[in-house]
mmCIF file of C-alpha atoms in Angstrom:
data_model
loop_
_atom_site.group_PDB
_atom_site.id
_atom_site.type_symbol
_atom_site.label_atom_id
_atom_site.label_comp_id
_atom_site.label_asym_id
_atom_site.label_seq_id
_atom_site.Cartn_x
_atom_site.Cartn_y
_atom_site.Cartn_z
ATOM 1 C CA UNK A 9 12.905 87.292 126.552
ATOM 2 C CA UNK A 10 10.097 88.896 124.571
ATOM 3 C CA UNK A 11 6.546 87.654 124.147
ATOM 4 C CA UNK A 12 7.296 86.644 120.543
ATOM 5 C CA UNK A 13 10.247 84.452 121.540
ATOM 6 C CA UNK A 14 8.174 82.693 124.197
ATOM 7 C CA UNK A 15 5.210 82.316 121.842
ATOM 8 C CA UNK A 16 7.318 80.553 119.223
ATOM 9 C CA UNK A 17 8.462 77.942 121.743
ATOM 10 C CA UNK A 18 11.763 76.901 123.275
ATOM 11 C CA UNK A 19 13.975 73.816 122.950
ATOM 12 C CA UNK A 20 12.751 72.576 126.331
ATOM 13 C CA UNK A 21 9.788 73.655 128.462
ATOM 14 C CA UNK A 22 10.475 76.165 131.216
ATOM 15 C CA UNK A 23 7.486 74.993 133.220
ATOM 16 C CA UNK A 24 7.004 71.239 132.974
ATOM 17 C CA UNK A 25 4.192 69.798 135.066
ATOM 18 C CA UNK A 26 4.369 66.098 135.894
ATOM 19 C CA UNK A 27 1.254 64.534 137.360
ATOM 20 C CA UNK A 28 2.709 61.493 139.138
ATOM 21 C CA UNK A 29 -0.511 59.639 139.909
ATOM 22 C CA UNK A 30 -4.270 59.857 139.741
ATOM 23 C CA UNK A 31 -4.392 58.405 143.240
ATOM 24 C CA UNK A 32 -5.439 60.781 146.000
ATOM 25 C CA UNK A 33 -6.760 60.509 149.543
ATOM 26 C CA UNK A 34 -8.952 63.607 149.119
ATOM 27 C CA UNK A 35 -11.785 64.363 146.690
ATOM 28 C CA UNK A 36 -11.553 68.113 146.155
ATOM 29 C CA UNK A 37 -14.656 69.386 144.379
ATOM 30 C CA UNK A 38 -12.625 71.442 141.882
ATOM 31 C CA UNK A 39 -9.928 68.830 141.105
ATOM 32 C CA UNK A 40 -8.597 69.436 137.585
ATOM 33 C CA UNK A 41 -7.903 65.756 136.935
ATOM 34 C CA UNK A 42 -10.848 64.246 138.841
ATOM 35 C CA UNK A 43 -8.289 62.324 140.872
ATOM 36 C CA UNK A 44 -9.126 59.580 143.327
ATOM 37 C CA UNK A 45 -7.982 56.114 142.272
ATOM 38 C CA UNK A 46 -4.642 55.121 140.754
ATOM 39 C CA UNK A 47 -4.733 53.761 137.218
ATOM 40 C CA UNK A 48 -3.167 50.388 136.511
ATOM 41 C CA UNK A 49 -1.303 51.777 133.475
ATOM 42 C CA UNK A 50 0.501 54.605 135.273
ATOM 43 C CA UNK A 51 4.216 54.911 134.498
ATOM 44 C CA UNK A 52 6.322 52.488 136.539
ATOM 45 C CA UNK A 53 9.423 53.453 138.480
ATOM 46 C CA UNK A 54 11.830 52.480 135.682
ATOM 47 C CA UNK A 55 9.759 54.372 133.086
ATOM 48 C CA UNK A 56 9.603 57.418 135.350
ATOM 49 C CA UNK A 57 13.387 57.410 135.846
ATOM 50 C CA UNK A 58 13.925 57.093 132.086
ATOM 51 C CA UNK A 59 11.714 60.142 131.631
ATOM 52 C CA UNK A 60 13.780 62.076 134.177
ATOM 53 C CA UNK A 61 16.935 61.048 132.277
ATOM 54 C CA UNK A 62 15.401 62.446 129.098
ATOM 55 C CA UNK A 63 14.588 65.751 130.775
ATOM 56 C CA UNK A 64 18.097 65.974 132.184
ATOM 57 C CA UNK A 65 19.508 65.506 128.667
ATOM 58 C CA UNK A 66 17.233 68.313 127.447
ATOM 59 C CA UNK A 67 18.500 70.495 130.325
ATOM 60 C CA UNK A 68 15.076 70.964 131.885
ATOM 61 C CA UNK A 69 15.709 73.254 134.857
ATOM 62 C CA UNK A 70 12.902 72.113 137.147
ATOM 63 C CA UNK A 71 9.663 70.158 137.192
ATOM 64 C CA UNK A 72 6.335 70.897 138.873
ATOM 65 C CA UNK A 73 5.168 67.631 140.410
ATOM 66 C CA UNK A 74 1.533 67.056 141.251
ATOM 67 C CA UNK A 75 -1.292 64.561 140.962
ATOM 68 C CA UNK A 76 -3.575 63.381 142.471
ATOM 69 C CA UNK A 77 -1.533 63.409 145.617
ATOM 70 C CA UNK A 78 2.081 62.759 144.529
ATOM 71 C CA UNK A 79 3.150 61.603 147.974
ATOM 72 C CA UNK A 80 0.670 58.720 147.680
ATOM 73 C CA UNK A 81 3.018 56.987 145.219
ATOM 74 C CA UNK A 82 5.187 54.436 147.051
ATOM 75 C CA UNK A 83 8.234 55.493 145.021
ATOM 76 C CA UNK A 84 7.663 59.248 145.475
ATOM 77 C CA UNK A 85 10.804 59.925 147.543
ATOM 78 C CA UNK A 86 12.903 57.705 145.281
ATOM 79 C CA UNK A 87 11.789 59.539 142.149
ATOM 80 C CA UNK A 88 12.226 62.992 143.655
ATOM 81 C CA UNK A 89 15.743 62.145 144.852
ATOM 82 C CA UNK A 90 16.554 60.758 141.416
ATOM 83 C CA UNK A 91 15.441 64.013 139.791
ATOM 84 C CA UNK A 92 17.524 66.089 142.209
ATOM 85 C CA UNK A 93 20.555 63.847 141.603
ATOM 86 C CA UNK A 94 20.165 64.430 137.850
ATOM 87 C CA UNK A 95 20.270 68.199 138.418
ATOM 88 C CA UNK A 96 16.548 68.861 137.963
ATOM 89 C CA UNK A 97 14.925 70.957 140.679
ATOM 90 C CA UNK A 98 11.588 69.780 142.059
ATOM 91 C CA UNK A 99 8.559 71.836 142.985
ATOM 92 C CA UNK A 100 5.812 69.600 144.265
ATOM 93 C CA UNK A 101 2.240 70.341 145.227
ATOM 94 C CA UNK A 102 0.612 68.395 148.042
ATOM 95 C CA UNK A 103 -2.514 68.489 150.165
ATOM 96 C CA UNK A 104 -0.178 68.111 153.147
ATOM 97 C CA UNK A 105 -2.014 65.212 154.741
ATOM 98 C CA UNK A 106 0.887 62.777 154.242
ATOM 99 C CA UNK A 107 3.594 65.066 155.623
ATOM 100 C CA UNK A 108 4.625 63.539 158.944
ATOM 101 C CA UNK A 109 7.839 63.968 160.958
ATOM 102 C CA UNK A 110 10.019 61.729 158.709
ATOM 103 C CA UNK A 111 8.635 63.346 155.528
ATOM 104 C CA UNK A 112 9.260 66.818 156.953
ATOM 105 C CA UNK A 113 12.842 65.800 157.795
ATOM 106 C CA UNK A 114 13.353 64.582 154.224
ATOM 107 C CA UNK A 115 11.922 67.788 152.756
ATOM 108 C CA UNK A 116 14.019 70.063 154.962
ATOM 109 C CA UNK A 117 17.217 68.166 154.147
ATOM 110 C CA UNK A 118 16.989 68.550 150.348
ATOM 111 C CA UNK A 119 18.361 71.393 148.253
ATOM 112 C CA UNK A 120 16.517 72.622 145.147
ATOM 113 C CA UNK A 121 13.245 71.302 146.532
ATOM 114 C CA UNK A 122 10.174 73.518 146.736
ATOM 115 C CA UNK A 123 6.915 72.494 148.401
ATOM 116 C CA UNK A 124 3.462 73.950 147.893
ATOM 117 C CA UNK A 125 0.639 73.054 150.291
ATOM 118 C CA UNK A 126 -2.905 73.555 149.055
ATOM 119 C CA UNK A 127 -5.339 75.497 151.230
ATOM 120 C CA UNK A 128 -8.501 77.036 149.809
ATOM 121 C CA UNK A 129 -9.564 79.191 152.706
ATOM 122 C CA UNK A 130 -8.209 80.954 155.770
ATOM 123 C CA UNK A 131 -10.618 78.947 157.926
ATOM 124 C CA UNK A 132 -11.854 75.367 157.981
ATOM 125 C CA UNK A 133 -15.367 76.669 157.312
ATOM 126 C CA UNK A 134 -14.225 77.978 153.927
ATOM 127 C CA UNK A 135 -11.626 75.357 153.027
ATOM 128 C CA UNK A 136 -13.256 72.085 154.032
ATOM 129 C CA UNK A 137 -16.410 72.276 151.862
ATOM 130 C CA UNK A 138 -14.004 72.379 148.893
ATOM 131 C CA UNK A 139 -11.176 70.096 150.004
ATOM 132 C CA UNK A 140 -12.907 67.752 152.454
ATOM 133 C CA UNK A 141 -13.675 67.543 156.158
ATOM 134 C CA UNK A 142 -10.576 67.851 158.323
ATOM 135 C CA UNK A 143 -8.322 68.845 155.428
ATOM 136 C CA UNK A 144 -7.733 72.337 156.830
ATOM 137 C CA UNK A 145 -6.300 71.133 160.131
ATOM 138 C CA UNK A 146 -4.205 68.434 158.438
ATOM 139 C CA UNK A 147 -2.722 70.993 156.035
ATOM 140 C CA UNK A 148 -1.994 73.340 158.944
ATOM 141 C CA UNK A 149 -0.218 70.492 160.751
ATOM 142 C CA UNK A 150 2.023 69.963 157.724
ATOM 143 C CA UNK A 151 2.821 73.672 157.697
ATOM 144 C CA UNK A 152 3.749 73.579 161.359
ATOM 145 C CA UNK A 153 6.117 70.652 160.786
ATOM 146 C CA UNK A 154 7.889 72.421 157.936
ATOM 147 C CA UNK A 155 8.011 75.792 159.700
ATOM 148 C CA UNK A 156 9.545 74.135 162.762
ATOM 149 C CA UNK A 157 12.401 73.032 160.513
ATOM 150 C CA UNK A 158 12.860 76.483 159.015
ATOM 151 C CA UNK A 159 11.699 75.333 155.594
ATOM 152 C CA UNK A 160 10.397 78.057 153.270
ATOM 153 C CA UNK A 161 7.264 76.521 151.763
ATOM 154 C CA UNK A 162 4.354 78.005 149.844
ATOM 155 C CA UNK A 163 0.643 78.033 150.517
ATOM 156 C CA UNK A 164 -1.366 77.687 147.321
ATOM 157 C CA UNK A 165 -4.939 78.983 147.292
ATOM 158 C CA UNK A 166 -7.321 78.660 144.355
ATOM 159 C CA UNK A 167 -9.245 81.933 144.217
ATOM 160 C CA UNK A 168 -12.984 81.302 144.635
ATOM 161 C CA UNK A 169 -16.074 83.370 145.273
ATOM 162 C CA UNK A 170 -15.977 82.146 148.863
ATOM 163 C CA UNK A 171 -12.329 82.906 149.724
ATOM 164 C CA UNK A 172 -11.291 86.059 147.845
ATOM 165 C CA UNK A 173 -12.395 88.062 150.869
ATOM 166 C CA UNK A 174 -9.868 86.081 152.945
ATOM 167 C CA UNK A 175 -6.750 86.887 150.903
ATOM 168 C CA UNK A 176 -5.397 89.227 153.584
ATOM 169 C CA UNK A 177 -5.861 86.481 156.181
ATOM 170 C CA UNK A 178 -4.199 83.882 153.926
ATOM 171 C CA UNK A 179 -1.323 86.273 153.285
ATOM 172 C CA UNK A 180 -0.905 86.825 157.024
ATOM 173 C CA UNK A 181 -1.073 83.081 157.647
ATOM 174 C CA UNK A 182 1.744 82.449 155.181
ATOM 175 C CA UNK A 183 3.891 85.221 156.611
ATOM 176 C CA UNK A 184 3.297 83.907 160.116
ATOM 177 C CA UNK A 185 4.944 80.656 159.049
ATOM 178 C CA UNK A 186 7.772 82.448 157.253
ATOM 179 C CA UNK A 187 6.210 81.097 154.062
ATOM 180 C CA UNK A 188 4.890 82.597 150.824
ATOM 181 C CA UNK A 189 1.395 82.761 149.370
ATOM 182 C CA UNK A 190 0.569 81.673 145.829
ATOM 183 C CA UNK A 191 -2.860 82.386 144.374
ATOM 184 C CA UNK A 192 -4.104 80.530 141.317
ATOM 185 C CA UNK A 193 -7.139 80.696 139.087
ATOM 186 C CA UNK A 194 -10.099 78.333 139.296
ATOM 187 C CA UNK A 195 -10.395 76.456 136.013
ATOM 188 C CA UNK A 196 -13.540 74.592 134.921
ATOM 189 C CA UNK A 197 -11.671 71.315 134.317
ATOM 190 C CA UNK A 198 -12.195 67.842 135.785
ATOM 191 C CA UNK A 199 -14.587 67.980 138.726
ATOM 192 C CA UNK A 200 -14.276 71.757 138.510
ATOM 193 C CA UNK A 201 -16.754 71.783 135.617
ATOM 194 C CA UNK A 202 -19.613 70.948 137.999
ATOM 195 C CA UNK A 203 -18.760 73.698 140.507
ATOM 196 C CA UNK A 204 -17.479 76.375 138.136
ATOM 197 C CA UNK A 205 -20.522 78.626 138.341
ATOM 198 C CA UNK A 206 -20.833 78.276 142.120
ATOM 199 C CA UNK A 207 -17.149 78.890 142.885
ATOM 200 C CA UNK A 208 -15.922 81.282 140.205
ATOM 201 C CA UNK A 209 -15.331 84.827 141.477
ATOM 202 C CA UNK A 210 -17.766 87.474 140.300
ATOM 203 C CA UNK A 211 -16.742 90.235 137.915
ATOM 204 C CA UNK A 212 -16.502 92.664 140.849
ATOM 205 C CA UNK A 213 -14.422 90.188 142.843
ATOM 206 C CA UNK A 214 -12.029 89.724 139.924
ATOM 207 C CA UNK A 215 -11.535 93.480 139.751
ATOM 208 C CA UNK A 216 -10.832 93.584 143.490
ATOM 209 C CA UNK A 217 -8.491 90.598 143.115
ATOM 210 C CA UNK A 218 -6.561 92.422 140.386
ATOM 211 C CA UNK A 219 -6.078 95.452 142.626
ATOM 212 C CA UNK A 220 -5.076 93.218 145.552
ATOM 213 C CA UNK A 221 -2.466 91.368 143.493
ATOM 214 C CA UNK A 222 -0.927 94.640 142.310
ATOM 215 C CA UNK A 223 -0.686 95.753 145.954
ATOM 216 C CA UNK A 224 0.985 92.465 146.942
ATOM 217 C CA UNK A 225 3.831 91.815 144.484
ATOM 218 C CA UNK A 226 5.268 89.186 146.845
ATOM 219 C CA UNK A 227 2.274 86.944 146.125
ATOM 220 C CA UNK A 228 2.986 84.513 143.289
ATOM 221 C CA UNK A 229 0.486 83.771 140.533
ATOM 222 C CA UNK A 230 2.323 81.931 137.740
ATOM 223 C CA UNK A 231 0.272 82.604 134.612
ATOM 224 C CA UNK A 232 -3.056 82.363 136.410
ATOM 225 C CA UNK A 233 -4.375 85.892 135.986
ATOM 226 C CA UNK A 234 -2.892 87.296 132.801
ATOM 227 C CA UNK A 235 -6.447 87.839 131.527
ATOM 228 C CA UNK A 236 -6.869 90.481 134.260
ATOM 229 C CA UNK A 237 -3.960 92.478 132.851
ATOM 230 C CA UNK A 238 -6.478 93.953 130.420
ATOM 231 C CA UNK A 239 -7.394 96.326 133.278
ATOM 232 C CA UNK A 240 -4.121 98.122 132.604
ATOM 233 C CA UNK A 241 -0.983 97.174 134.521
ATOM 234 C CA UNK A 242 0.244 93.587 134.088
ATOM 235 C CA UNK A 243 0.074 91.464 137.227
ATOM 236 C CA UNK A 244 3.148 89.563 138.408
ATOM 237 C CA UNK A 245 3.958 86.353 136.551
ATOM 238 C CA UNK A 246 3.874 85.190 132.957
ATOM 239 C CA UNK A 247 1.366 87.346 131.105
ATOM 240 C CA UNK A 248 0.543 84.963 128.285
ATOM 241 C CA UNK A 249 -0.687 81.450 127.626
ATOM 242 C CA UNK A 250 2.428 79.298 127.490
ATOM 243 C CA UNK A 251 0.632 76.081 126.500
ATOM 244 C CA UNK A 252 2.758 74.002 124.145
ATOM 245 C CA UNK A 253 5.258 76.843 123.930
ATOM 246 C CA UNK A 254 7.051 76.956 127.275
ATOM 247 C CA UNK A 255 4.559 74.895 129.284
ATOM 248 C CA UNK A 256 3.297 71.328 129.055
ATOM 249 C CA UNK A 257 2.039 68.510 131.261
ATOM 250 C CA UNK A 258 2.849 64.810 131.433
ATOM 251 C CA UNK A 259 0.022 62.878 133.034
ATOM 252 C CA UNK A 260 0.383 59.686 135.127
ATOM 253 C CA UNK A 261 0.085 57.386 132.099
ATOM 254 C CA UNK A 262 2.539 59.386 129.974
ATOM 255 C CA UNK A 263 0.214 61.526 127.853
ATOM 256 C CA UNK A 264 1.818 64.887 127.041
ATOM 257 C CA UNK A 265 -0.680 67.748 127.097
ATOM 258 C CA UNK A 266 -0.104 71.303 125.963
ATOM 259 C CA UNK A 267 -1.422 72.626 129.258
ATOM 260 C CA UNK A 268 -1.817 71.133 132.766
ATOM 261 C CA UNK A 269 -5.316 72.634 132.887
ATOM 262 C CA UNK A 270 -6.551 70.923 129.707
ATOM 263 C CA UNK A 271 -6.177 67.189 130.190
ATOM 264 C CA UNK A 272 -8.391 66.439 127.201
ATOM 265 C CA UNK A 273 -7.602 64.246 124.171
ATOM 266 C CA UNK A 274 -7.793 67.196 121.790
ATOM 267 C CA UNK A 275 -4.819 68.792 123.561
ATOM 268 C CA UNK A 276 -2.509 65.769 123.741
ATOM 269 C CA UNK A 277 0.584 65.778 121.563
ATOM 270 C CA UNK A 278 1.200 62.062 122.138
ATOM 271 C CA UNK A 279 2.585 59.720 124.778
ATOM 272 C CA UNK A 280 6.106 59.434 126.190
ATOM 273 C CA UNK A 281 5.912 55.692 125.511
ATOM 274 C CA UNK A 282 5.721 56.447 121.774
ATOM 275 C CA UNK A 283 8.915 56.195 119.648
ATOM 276 C CA UNK A 284 11.163 59.193 120.251
ATOM 277 C CA UNK A 285 9.769 59.777 123.733
ATOM 278 C CA UNK A 286 9.147 63.171 125.268
ATOM 279 C CA UNK A 287 11.783 65.103 123.306
ATOM 280 C CA UNK A 288 10.253 64.181 119.949
ATOM 281 C CA UNK A 289 6.786 65.184 121.121
ATOM 282 C CA UNK A 290 7.933 68.517 122.519
ATOM 283 C CA UNK A 291 9.907 69.432 119.420
ATOM 284 C CA UNK A 292 7.887 67.854 116.607
ATOM 285 C CA UNK A 293 4.291 67.277 117.711
ATOM 286 C CA UNK A 294 1.982 68.789 115.034
ATOM 287 C CA UNK A 295 -0.263 70.124 117.799
ATOM 288 C CA UNK A 296 2.550 71.916 119.606
ATOM 289 C CA UNK A 297 3.983 73.215 116.327
ATOM 290 C CA UNK A 298 0.591 74.671 115.465
ATOM 291 C CA UNK A 299 0.252 76.316 118.866
ATOM 292 C CA UNK A 300 3.575 78.100 118.384
ATOM 293 C CA UNK A 301 2.227 79.690 115.213
ATOM 294 C CA UNK A 302 -1.325 80.331 116.411
ATOM 295 C CA UNK A 303 -2.704 83.386 118.190
ATOM 296 C CA UNK A 304 -6.210 84.049 119.457
ATOM 297 C CA UNK A 305 -8.186 85.743 116.696
ATOM 298 C CA UNK A 306 -11.821 86.757 116.513
ATOM 299 C CA UNK A 307 -13.049 89.842 118.328
ATOM 300 C CA UNK A 308 -10.059 89.737 120.699
ATOM 301 C CA UNK A 309 -7.701 90.818 117.899
ATOM 302 C CA UNK A 310 -9.519 94.157 117.587
ATOM 303 C CA UNK A 311 -9.580 94.838 121.336
ATOM 304 C CA UNK A 312 -7.192 97.530 122.595
ATOM 305 C CA UNK A 313 -6.258 95.270 125.523
ATOM 306 C CA UNK A 314 -5.209 92.331 123.329
ATOM 307 C CA UNK A 315 -1.497 92.996 123.817
ATOM 308 C CA UNK A 316 -2.034 92.654 127.571
ATOM 309 C CA UNK A 317 -4.282 89.596 127.896
ATOM 310 C CA UNK A 318 -3.709 87.845 124.524
ATOM 311 C CA UNK A 319 -7.257 86.520 124.539
ATOM 312 C CA UNK A 320 -7.164 84.835 127.940
ATOM 313 C CA UNK A 321 -7.100 81.204 129.039
ATOM 314 C CA UNK A 322 -7.519 78.401 126.524
ATOM 315 C CA UNK A 323 -8.598 75.950 129.239
ATOM 316 C CA UNK A 324 -11.327 78.223 130.584
ATOM 317 C CA UNK A 325 -12.728 78.589 127.081
ATOM 318 C CA UNK A 326 -12.564 74.912 126.181
ATOM 319 C CA UNK A 327 -14.328 73.615 129.274
ATOM 320 C CA UNK A 328 -17.069 76.250 129.113
ATOM 321 C CA UNK A 329 -17.840 75.345 125.501
ATOM 322 C CA UNK A 330 -16.421 78.476 123.907
ATOM 323 C CA UNK A 331 -14.460 78.653 120.693
ATOM 324 C CA UNK A 332 -10.734 79.167 121.283
ATOM 325 C CA UNK A 333 -10.967 82.445 119.352
ATOM 326 C CA UNK A 334 -13.680 83.713 121.697
ATOM 327 C CA UNK A 335 -12.943 86.043 124.625
ATOM 328 C CA UNK A 336 -12.097 84.512 127.988
ATOM 329 C CA UNK A 337 -15.284 83.754 129.995
ATOM 330 C CA UNK A 338 -13.901 86.139 132.646
ATOM 331 C CA UNK A 339 -13.049 88.863 130.120
ATOM 332 C CA UNK A 340 -12.706 92.091 132.103
ATOM 333 C CA UNK A 341 -14.972 93.838 129.591
ATOM 334 C CA UNK A 342 -17.588 91.103 130.165
ATOM 335 C CA UNK A 343 -17.344 89.996 126.544
ATOM 336 C CA UNK A 344 -17.260 86.310 127.414
ATOM 337 C CA UNK A 345 -19.292 84.804 124.573
ATOM 338 C CA UNK A 346 -21.979 82.167 125.127
ATOM 339 C CA UNK A 347 -21.206 78.520 124.571
ATOM 340 C CA UNK A 348 -20.611 77.839 120.902
ATOM 341 C CA UNK A 349 -19.183 74.336 120.866
ATOM 342 C CA UNK A 350 -15.580 73.159 120.819
ATOM 343 C CA UNK A 351 -13.544 74.070 117.766
ATOM 344 C CA UNK A 352 -10.382 71.914 117.453
ATOM 345 C CA UNK A 353 -7.214 73.963 117.796
ATOM 346 C CA UNK A 354 -5.734 72.604 114.585
ATOM 347 C CA UNK A 355 -8.701 74.010 112.659
ATOM 348 C CA UNK A 356 -8.357 77.613 113.847
#
């Protein structure tokens, strides 16, 4: 499919992120949702199953399940099995700390189940200041349990100033387990706002990261680094912002956001508890409809790299106080504009 077809939106999202809970046993300094404690108004088991039924009717192919720590929900296994039974594949992200022998057996016995374990450094010295003391060894233990069962998991690393020099080591670590490496972009959302300047890769590091990703096409990125495609050759993955077009996020209390990296009221299309449920929001939300017509304007439109980066990441702009028509704060030409205040999407 072409960029224009994706930009105008599809009948159902290709990449649907479902944040199961705000509860988490870690306190990662860059957590997008500032997770920690469960909320009393999170979707119940029956509501969650009804939502899965709705997605099955829409023919959603798979869901990305996260949190918080999704495995902290008492009904996690029940809900994941229900999704698989309804023909919806599951890709879930976990910190790995709750994967024990029985959980590893369950994971290895399911088809159409993909698991991603978060690790933000090739050593505990790099990982633990971000994800918490002891988190490195606990994640490694989860990897060992899954590898022993021949399960092909993924290691997900958020690229930071401190770990980009360890990408070769992380790649080797994944391959040593018979696993795959996924590298994602640091976004200044949630608790990440406070550490954005300290953790974000430098301009030189981003250039080196771009070259490294091109040399390692087996490393997955999703749509994390499409802004770096302005250097010339597109990196692997979706090279556009799919927010509200082919991507959305349902949070633990049922709010439907255009993007899993922008859990802010301005980017909510409504709640699945509203009349018409998820399908009505996806297909008829004024916010999502506007996003399918809108393109980044401003100085980006006149840039000769616009067709490659499409103006960069909406989330990175929003949480650094830039207008949505401004260049990405990590623009490869260093055109990231100073903070100018949030401009609502529906007004641009």
